[in-house]
Amino acid sequence: MTNSGSNKFRLLFFLLSLVFISGGYARTPDFTLTQPDSWKPAFSSTFEKGLYKTRLEIGKHKLSGMMFMKRTSDSTFRVVFANEIGMTFFDIEISAVSATVHAIFPSMDKPALLKTLEQDLRLMLIRDPFITKIMPCKIKDESKRTYKTKSSWGKATYFVEQDSQRLYRHKSARSMINRTEIRYTYGDPKIPVSIYLVNPTIRIHLYMNLLNN
Amino acid sequence: MSKQRCLLAALLLLFMPSMVFSQQGFTPLKDPSAFKKRVAESSSKIFSIESTFIQEKNLSVLSEKIISKGKFYFRKEKSLRWEYTDPYKYLIILHDDKFLIKDEGKVSKFDVQSNKMFREINTIFLGCVQGTLLADEKRFSSTFAENNSSYLVKLKPLETPMKETLKEIWIYFGKTDLMVSKLEMHEYSEDYTNISFTVKNINQTITDDKFRIK
């Protein structure tokens, strides 16, 4: 091997090492990362419980009823969705890293659907603790701010009101095809009065309107 | 030791039903056939019911209740209006084997027989009002009990899909009028929904427009 060939090989090895090191760093969630203060999550740490009139559309199937959400610990939420006459569609307990299904309507008991529901509800309720990178983006409207993030949950874009720092829109891409968008509107309460979630690939549409909290 | 355990388990199994009933002041009914006959006779004299109701969905683990209120109308043979007024308006009408739902101004129409879930809801609601659920031994196994003021019938669904979603249906009958005073739908998760029928008007005229959606 000539001198220049040896140098090229060393350079290539060095560059490849850099790629692997930085790639490995990016893939490992940093549990101790200080959370960004750039926006307030839709459900703050003071949120205790809320009852929403809810319509869930999964493909051509339409379900309506009430969704009750309650914080069960600092890091977990229980979400119960039941129809008007009280029959439970699902009862799921969610944290940032796990989910427990306490009850599920037989026709909804499908692993892929449950996984998607779990991920979408987590996105709505829990602030992503695994963000490794935040990039502020420029937008024309000065009353709004946009941030792009990377995390083990996937890539996401947060749309934030400048003054209140409230999150009004949230787009997440867990993979090329697994994408979710959530829109929040606020009223007097400090929690969203209406929420619209759409997952176009699985064809999930979730409409929620606050009844009481 | 194992024999003693077996004996204890056998005794528990033997007395379990009466223990469960007695916890709520209920003791097993001595003559369920006579009771069923009386309910059937009483139901045959009822042509219409108008009532208010309060529904509570009890989330046992969360120690929370979701409360709904509304009005209930029944007219023989198969017309039923289930109208929620609180916390929001939601209307269910069963009429001529059609299931109509009005929610946020939108009306949806279903054929009762073509939809399993609506067929089951139809069975529960109309079967409770007409007392036919008690005699449906093919679809439910039943136990009967009484206390000072009520009869309690516990029905266990035997057929899918109802048995997959409901563990038991408890129906309370008032002793004075033999009418359903409360309905409880128990799920496997220990959550249950009870519907209490409060002010009742019996055999008053209920016009057709109550079973139409405008």
Coordinates of C-alpha atoms in Angstrom, one line a residue:
Chain A
M1 CA 0.0 0.0 0.0
T2 CA 1.4 3.5 -1.0
N3 CA 1.6 6.4 1.5
S4 CA -1.3 8.3 -0.1
G5 CA -3.4 5.1 -0.2
S6 CA -2.7 4.5 3.4
N7 CA -3.7 8.1 4.3
K8 CA -6.9 7.8 2.3
F9 CA -7.7 4.6 4.2
R10 CA -7.0 6.3 7.6
L11 CA -9.2 9.3 6.6
L12 CA -12.0 7.0 5.5
F13 CA -11.7 5.0 8.8
F14 CA -11.8 8.2 10.8
L15 CA -14.8 9.5 9.0
L16 CA -16.7 6.2 9.3
S17 CA -15.8 6.1 13.0
L18 CA -17.3 9.6 13.4
V19 CA -20.5 8.6 11.6
F20 CA -20.9 5.5 13.9
I21 CA -20.1 7.4 17.1
S22 CA -22.5 10.3 16.3
G23 CA -25.1 7.8 15.0
G24 CA -24.9 5.8 18.2
Y25 CA -25.1 8.9 20.3
A26 CA -28.2 10.1 18.5
R27 CA -30.0 6.7 18.8
T28 CA -29.4 6.5 22.6
P29 CA -32.1 8.4 24.4
D30 CA -30.7 10.9 26.9
F31 CA -32.8 10.3 30.0
T32 CA -31.2 13.2 31.9
L33 CA -31.7 15.8 29.1
T34 CA -33.0 19.1 30.5
Q35 CA -36.4 19.6 29.0
P36 CA -36.9 22.6 26.6
D37 CA -38.8 25.5 28.0
S38 CA -39.7 26.7 24.5
W39 CA -43.3 25.5 24.8
K40 CA -45.8 24.3 27.3
P41 CA -47.2 20.8 26.7
A42 CA -51.0 20.6 26.0
F43 CA -51.5 18.8 29.4
S44 CA -49.3 20.5 32.0
S45 CA -47.9 18.8 35.2
T46 CA -50.8 20.3 37.1
F47 CA -53.4 18.5 35.0
E48 CA -55.4 16.0 37.1
K49 CA -58.3 14.8 35.1
G50 CA -60.7 15.7 32.2
L51 CA -63.8 14.3 30.5
Y52 CA -64.2 14.8 26.8
K53 CA -67.0 14.1 24.4
T54 CA -65.3 12.0 21.9
R55 CA -65.7 10.6 18.4
L56 CA -63.2 8.1 17.1
E57 CA -63.1 7.1 13.5
I58 CA -61.0 4.1 12.4
G59 CA -61.4 3.6 8.7
K60 CA -65.1 3.3 8.1
H61 CA -65.9 2.5 11.7
K62 CA -67.2 5.3 13.9
L63 CA -67.3 5.2 17.7
S64 CA -68.7 7.9 19.9
G65 CA -68.9 8.4 23.6
M66 CA -66.9 9.9 26.4
M67 CA -63.2 9.8 27.1
F68 CA -62.0 10.2 30.6
M69 CA -58.3 11.0 31.2
K70 CA -56.8 11.0 34.6
R71 CA -53.2 11.4 35.9
T72 CA -52.4 8.4 38.0
S73 CA -48.9 9.3 39.0
D74 CA -46.3 11.9 38.0
S75 CA -45.6 10.1 34.8
T76 CA -48.6 8.0 34.1
F77 CA -52.1 8.6 32.7
R78 CA -55.2 6.4 32.6
V79 CA -57.4 6.9 29.5
V80 CA -60.9 5.3 29.4
F81 CA -63.1 5.6 26.4
A82 CA -66.7 4.3 26.7
N83 CA -69.8 4.7 24.6
E84 CA -72.9 6.7 25.7
I85 CA -74.5 3.7 27.4
G86 CA -71.3 3.0 29.4
M87 CA -69.7 0.1 27.5
T88 CA -65.9 0.4 27.5
F89 CA -64.1 0.6 24.2
F90 CA -60.7 0.8 25.8
D91 CA -59.0 1.5 29.1
I92 CA -55.3 2.1 28.7
E93 CA -52.7 3.2 31.2
I94 CA -49.8 5.1 29.5
S95 CA -46.4 6.3 30.6
A96 CA -43.5 7.6 28.5
V97 CA -42.1 4.1 28.1
S98 CA -44.9 1.6 28.6
A99 CA -48.6 1.0 28.2
T100 CA -51.0 -1.4 30.0
V101 CA -54.3 -2.3 28.4
H102 CA -56.8 -2.8 31.2
A103 CA -59.8 -3.4 29.0
I104 CA -60.5 -3.5 25.3
F105 CA -63.6 -4.0 23.2
P106 CA -63.2 -7.4 21.3
S107 CA -63.4 -5.9 17.9
M108 CA -60.6 -3.4 18.8
D109 CA -58.3 -6.0 20.2
K110 CA -55.8 -5.8 17.4
P111 CA -52.0 -5.4 18.2
A112 CA -51.3 -2.9 15.4
L113 CA -54.3 -0.7 16.3
L114 CA -53.5 -0.8 20.0
K115 CA -49.9 0.1 19.4
T116 CA -51.0 3.1 17.3
L117 CA -53.5 4.2 19.8
E118 CA -51.0 3.9 22.6
Q119 CA -48.4 6.0 20.6
D120 CA -50.9 8.6 19.6
L121 CA -52.3 9.0 23.2
R122 CA -48.8 9.2 24.6
L123 CA -48.0 12.0 22.1
M124 CA -51.0 13.9 23.3
L125 CA -50.6 13.5 27.0
I126 CA -46.9 13.1 27.7
R127 CA -44.1 15.5 27.0
D128 CA -41.4 13.7 25.0
P129 CA -38.6 13.0 27.5
F130 CA -36.2 11.7 24.9
I131 CA -35.6 14.7 22.8
T132 CA -32.0 14.9 21.7
K133 CA -32.1 17.8 19.3
I134 CA -34.3 20.9 19.0
M135 CA -34.1 23.2 16.0
P136 CA -36.1 26.5 16.0
C137 CA -37.5 27.3 12.5
K138 CA -38.3 30.6 11.0
I139 CA -41.9 31.4 10.1
K140 CA -43.5 34.5 8.7
D141 CA -46.1 34.9 11.5
E142 CA -44.2 36.5 14.4
S143 CA -46.9 35.5 16.9
K144 CA -46.0 31.8 16.3
R145 CA -42.9 29.7 16.8
T146 CA -42.0 26.4 15.3
Y147 CA -39.5 23.8 16.6
K148 CA -38.3 20.6 14.9
T149 CA -37.1 17.9 17.2
K150 CA -35.4 14.5 17.1
S151 CA -36.1 11.8 19.6
S152 CA -36.4 8.1 20.0
W153 CA -40.1 8.7 19.5
G154 CA -39.3 9.9 16.0
K155 CA -39.1 13.3 14.4
A156 CA -41.6 16.0 15.4
T157 CA -42.6 19.5 14.7
Y158 CA -44.1 21.6 17.5
F159 CA -46.2 24.7 16.6
V160 CA -46.3 27.1 19.5
E161 CA -48.0 30.4 20.3
Q162 CA -45.3 33.0 20.9
D163 CA -46.9 34.8 23.9
S164 CA -48.5 32.0 25.8
Q165 CA -46.0 29.4 24.7
R166 CA -48.9 27.0 24.3
L167 CA -48.7 24.1 21.9
Y168 CA -51.4 24.5 19.3
R169 CA -50.3 21.9 16.8
H170 CA -48.0 18.9 16.8
K171 CA -46.8 16.8 14.0
S172 CA -45.0 13.6 14.6
A173 CA -43.3 11.1 12.2
R174 CA -42.4 7.9 13.9
S175 CA -41.5 6.4 10.6
M176 CA -42.0 7.1 6.9
I177 CA -45.6 5.9 7.0
N178 CA -46.5 6.2 10.7
R179 CA -47.4 9.9 11.1
T180 CA -49.7 11.7 13.5
E181 CA -50.9 15.3 13.7
I182 CA -52.7 16.8 16.7
R183 CA -54.3 20.2 16.9
Y184 CA -55.4 21.8 20.2
T185 CA -57.6 24.8 20.9
Y186 CA -57.8 26.4 24.3
G187 CA -60.4 28.3 26.3
D188 CA -60.5 29.4 29.9
P189 CA -59.3 26.1 31.3
K190 CA -55.6 25.4 31.2
I191 CA -56.2 22.2 29.3
P192 CA -57.3 22.0 25.7
V193 CA -61.1 22.5 25.1
S194 CA -60.9 20.7 21.8
I195 CA -58.4 18.3 20.3
Y196 CA -58.3 16.8 16.8
L197 CA -55.9 14.0 16.1
V198 CA -55.3 12.4 12.7
N199 CA -53.2 9.5 11.7
P200 CA -53.7 9.3 7.9
T201 CA -52.0 6.0 7.4
I202 CA -54.1 4.0 9.8
R203 CA -57.0 6.4 9.0
I204 CA -57.6 7.3 12.6
H205 CA -59.5 10.5 13.3
L206 CA -60.1 11.5 16.9
Y207 CA -62.3 14.5 17.8
M208 CA -62.5 15.5 21.4
N209 CA -64.4 18.3 23.1
L210 CA -64.0 19.1 26.8
L211 CA -67.1 18.4 29.0
N212 CA -65.6 19.1 32.4
N213 CA -62.4 18.8 34.4
Chain B
M1 CA -54.1 -30.3 55.2
S2 CA -55.0 -30.6 51.5
K3 CA -58.3 -32.3 52.5
Q4 CA -59.1 -29.4 54.8
R5 CA -58.4 -26.9 52.0
C6 CA -60.6 -28.9 49.6
L7 CA -63.4 -28.9 52.2
L8 CA -63.0 -25.1 52.7
A9 CA -63.0 -24.5 49.0
A10 CA -66.1 -26.6 48.6
L11 CA -67.9 -24.8 51.4
L12 CA -66.9 -21.4 49.9
L13 CA -68.2 -22.5 46.5
L14 CA -71.4 -23.8 48.1
F15 CA -72.1 -20.6 50.0
M16 CA -70.6 -18.1 47.6
P17 CA -73.8 -17.0 45.9
S18 CA -75.6 -16.4 49.2
M19 CA -72.6 -14.6 50.6
V20 CA -72.4 -12.3 47.6
F21 CA -76.1 -11.6 47.8
S22 CA -76.1 -11.2 51.6
Q23 CA -73.3 -8.6 51.4
Q24 CA -75.9 -6.3 49.8
G25 CA -78.8 -7.4 52.1
F26 CA -80.0 -9.9 49.5
T27 CA -80.9 -13.5 50.1
P28 CA -81.5 -16.1 47.4
L29 CA -85.1 -16.2 46.2
K30 CA -86.9 -19.4 47.1
D31 CA -89.2 -19.7 44.1
P32 CA -87.8 -18.0 41.0
S33 CA -90.4 -19.6 38.7
A34 CA -93.2 -17.9 40.6
F35 CA -91.3 -14.6 40.4
K36 CA -90.8 -14.9 36.7
K37 CA -94.5 -15.6 36.2
R38 CA -95.5 -12.6 38.3
V39 CA -93.1 -10.3 36.3
A40 CA -94.5 -11.7 33.0
E41 CA -98.0 -11.0 34.2
S42 CA -97.1 -7.5 35.4
S43 CA -95.3 -6.7 32.1
S44 CA -98.2 -7.8 30.0
K45 CA -100.3 -5.0 31.6
I46 CA -97.8 -2.3 30.7
F47 CA -98.3 -0.6 27.4
S48 CA -96.1 2.4 27.9
I49 CA -93.5 3.8 30.3
E50 CA -92.1 7.3 30.5
S51 CA -89.3 7.8 33.0
T52 CA -86.3 9.9 33.8
F53 CA -83.0 8.1 34.4
I54 CA -79.6 8.7 35.9
Q55 CA -76.7 6.7 34.5
E56 CA -73.4 6.2 36.4
K57 CA -70.3 4.6 34.8
N58 CA -68.2 3.5 37.8
L59 CA -64.5 3.4 37.1
S60 CA -63.6 1.3 40.0
V61 CA -59.8 1.6 40.0
L62 CA -59.9 5.3 39.4
S63 CA -62.7 5.8 42.0
E64 CA -64.5 8.0 39.5
K65 CA -68.0 8.2 38.1
I66 CA -69.1 9.5 34.8
I67 CA -72.7 10.6 35.3
S68 CA -75.3 11.0 32.5
K69 CA -79.0 11.9 32.8
G70 CA -81.9 11.7 30.5
K71 CA -85.4 10.6 29.6
F72 CA -86.7 7.2 28.7
Y73 CA -89.8 6.3 26.7
F74 CA -91.1 2.8 26.0
R75 CA -94.2 1.8 24.0
K76 CA -95.3 -1.7 23.2
E77 CA -94.3 -3.7 21.3
K78 CA -90.8 -2.5 20.4
S79 CA -90.6 1.3 20.5
L80 CA -88.0 2.9 22.7
R81 CA -86.6 6.4 23.0
W82 CA -83.4 6.7 25.0
E83 CA -82.7 10.5 25.3
Y84 CA -79.6 11.8 27.0
T85 CA -79.8 15.4 28.1
D86 CA -76.7 15.7 30.3
P87 CA -73.7 16.1 29.9
Y88 CA -74.7 16.5 26.3
K89 CA -77.6 15.7 24.0
Y90 CA -77.6 12.3 22.5
L91 CA -80.6 10.4 21.2
I92 CA -81.2 6.7 20.6
I93 CA -84.5 5.5 19.1
L94 CA -85.5 2.0 18.5
H95 CA -88.6 1.7 16.3
D96 CA -89.8 -0.7 13.6
D97 CA -86.5 -2.7 13.9
K98 CA -84.6 0.4 13.0
F99 CA -82.0 2.0 15.2
L100 CA -81.7 5.8 14.9
I101 CA -79.0 7.9 16.6
K102 CA -78.9 11.6 16.7
D103 CA -75.6 13.2 17.8
E104 CA -74.6 16.8 17.2
G105 CA -77.5 17.2 14.8
K106 CA -76.4 14.3 12.7
V107 CA -78.8 11.4 12.3
S108 CA -77.5 7.8 11.7
K109 CA -79.9 5.0 10.8
F110 CA -79.1 1.3 11.3
D111 CA -81.0 -1.9 10.8
V112 CA -81.2 -3.6 14.2
Q113 CA -80.8 -7.1 12.8
S114 CA -77.8 -6.2 10.6
N115 CA -75.7 -4.9 13.4
K116 CA -74.6 -7.3 16.2
M117 CA -73.9 -4.6 18.8
F118 CA -77.3 -2.8 18.2
R119 CA -79.0 -6.2 18.3
E120 CA -77.5 -6.8 21.8
I121 CA -78.4 -3.4 23.1
N122 CA -81.9 -4.0 21.7
T123 CA -82.0 -7.3 23.6
I124 CA -80.9 -5.8 26.9
F125 CA -83.1 -2.7 26.8
L126 CA -86.4 -4.2 25.5
G127 CA -85.8 -7.5 27.4
C128 CA -85.5 -5.6 30.7
V129 CA -88.6 -3.5 30.2
Q130 CA -90.7 -6.4 29.0
G131 CA -89.2 -8.9 31.4
T132 CA -88.3 -11.3 28.6
L133 CA -84.7 -11.4 29.5
L134 CA -85.5 -13.4 32.6
A135 CA -87.0 -16.2 30.5
D136 CA -84.2 -16.3 27.9
E137 CA -82.3 -19.4 29.3
K138 CA -80.5 -19.9 26.0
R139 CA -78.7 -16.6 26.2
F140 CA -78.4 -16.1 29.9
S141 CA -77.9 -18.1 33.1
S142 CA -79.7 -16.4 36.0
T143 CA -79.7 -16.2 39.8
F144 CA -82.5 -14.7 41.8
A145 CA -82.4 -12.9 45.1
E146 CA -84.5 -10.5 47.2
N147 CA -84.3 -8.0 50.1
N148 CA -87.0 -5.9 51.8
S149 CA -87.6 -3.6 48.9
S150 CA -86.3 -5.3 45.7
Y151 CA -85.8 -8.4 43.7
L152 CA -82.4 -8.8 42.1
V153 CA -81.8 -10.9 39.0
K154 CA -78.2 -11.5 37.9
L155 CA -77.9 -12.6 34.3
K156 CA -74.7 -14.0 32.9
P157 CA -74.5 -13.8 29.1
L158 CA -73.8 -17.2 27.5
E159 CA -73.4 -16.2 23.9
T160 CA -70.9 -14.1 22.0
P161 CA -70.5 -11.2 21.5
M162 CA -72.3 -10.1 24.7
K163 CA -70.4 -12.5 26.9
E164 CA -67.1 -11.0 25.6
T165 CA -68.0 -7.5 26.8
L166 CA -70.3 -8.0 29.7
K167 CA -69.6 -10.2 32.7
E168 CA -73.1 -9.9 34.2
I169 CA -76.3 -7.8 34.0
W170 CA -78.0 -7.1 37.2
I171 CA -81.7 -6.1 37.1
Y172 CA -83.4 -4.7 40.2
F173 CA -87.2 -4.9 40.4
G174 CA -89.3 -2.9 42.9
K175 CA -91.3 -5.2 45.1
T176 CA -94.3 -3.0 45.0
D177 CA -94.7 -2.6 41.3
L178 CA -92.5 -5.4 39.9
M179 CA -90.9 -2.9 37.5
V180 CA -87.3 -2.4 36.7
S181 CA -85.9 0.2 39.1
K182 CA -82.2 -0.2 38.3
L183 CA -80.0 -1.9 35.7
E184 CA -76.4 -2.6 36.2
M185 CA -74.0 -3.8 33.5
H186 CA -70.9 -5.3 34.9
E187 CA -67.7 -5.5 32.8
Y188 CA -64.8 -7.9 33.3
S189 CA -62.6 -5.0 34.5
E190 CA -64.7 -4.5 37.6
D191 CA -66.1 -1.3 36.1
Y192 CA -69.9 -1.2 35.8
T193 CA -72.6 1.1 34.7
N194 CA -75.8 1.5 36.6
I195 CA -78.9 3.1 35.3
S196 CA -81.5 4.1 37.9
F197 CA -85.1 4.9 36.7
T198 CA -86.5 7.6 38.8
V199 CA -89.9 9.3 38.1
K200 CA -92.1 6.9 36.2
N201 CA -95.4 7.4 34.3
I202 CA -97.1 4.1 33.4
N203 CA -99.6 3.5 30.5
Q204 CA -99.8 7.2 29.5
T205 CA -100.2 8.0 25.9
I206 CA -96.9 8.4 24.1
T207 CA -97.4 9.7 20.6
D208 CA -95.5 8.5 17.4
D209 CA -93.4 11.6 17.2
K210 CA -91.4 10.5 20.2
F211 CA -90.1 7.7 18.0
R212 CA -89.2 9.9 15.1
I213 CA -86.3 12.1 14.6
K214 CA -87.1 15.6 13.4

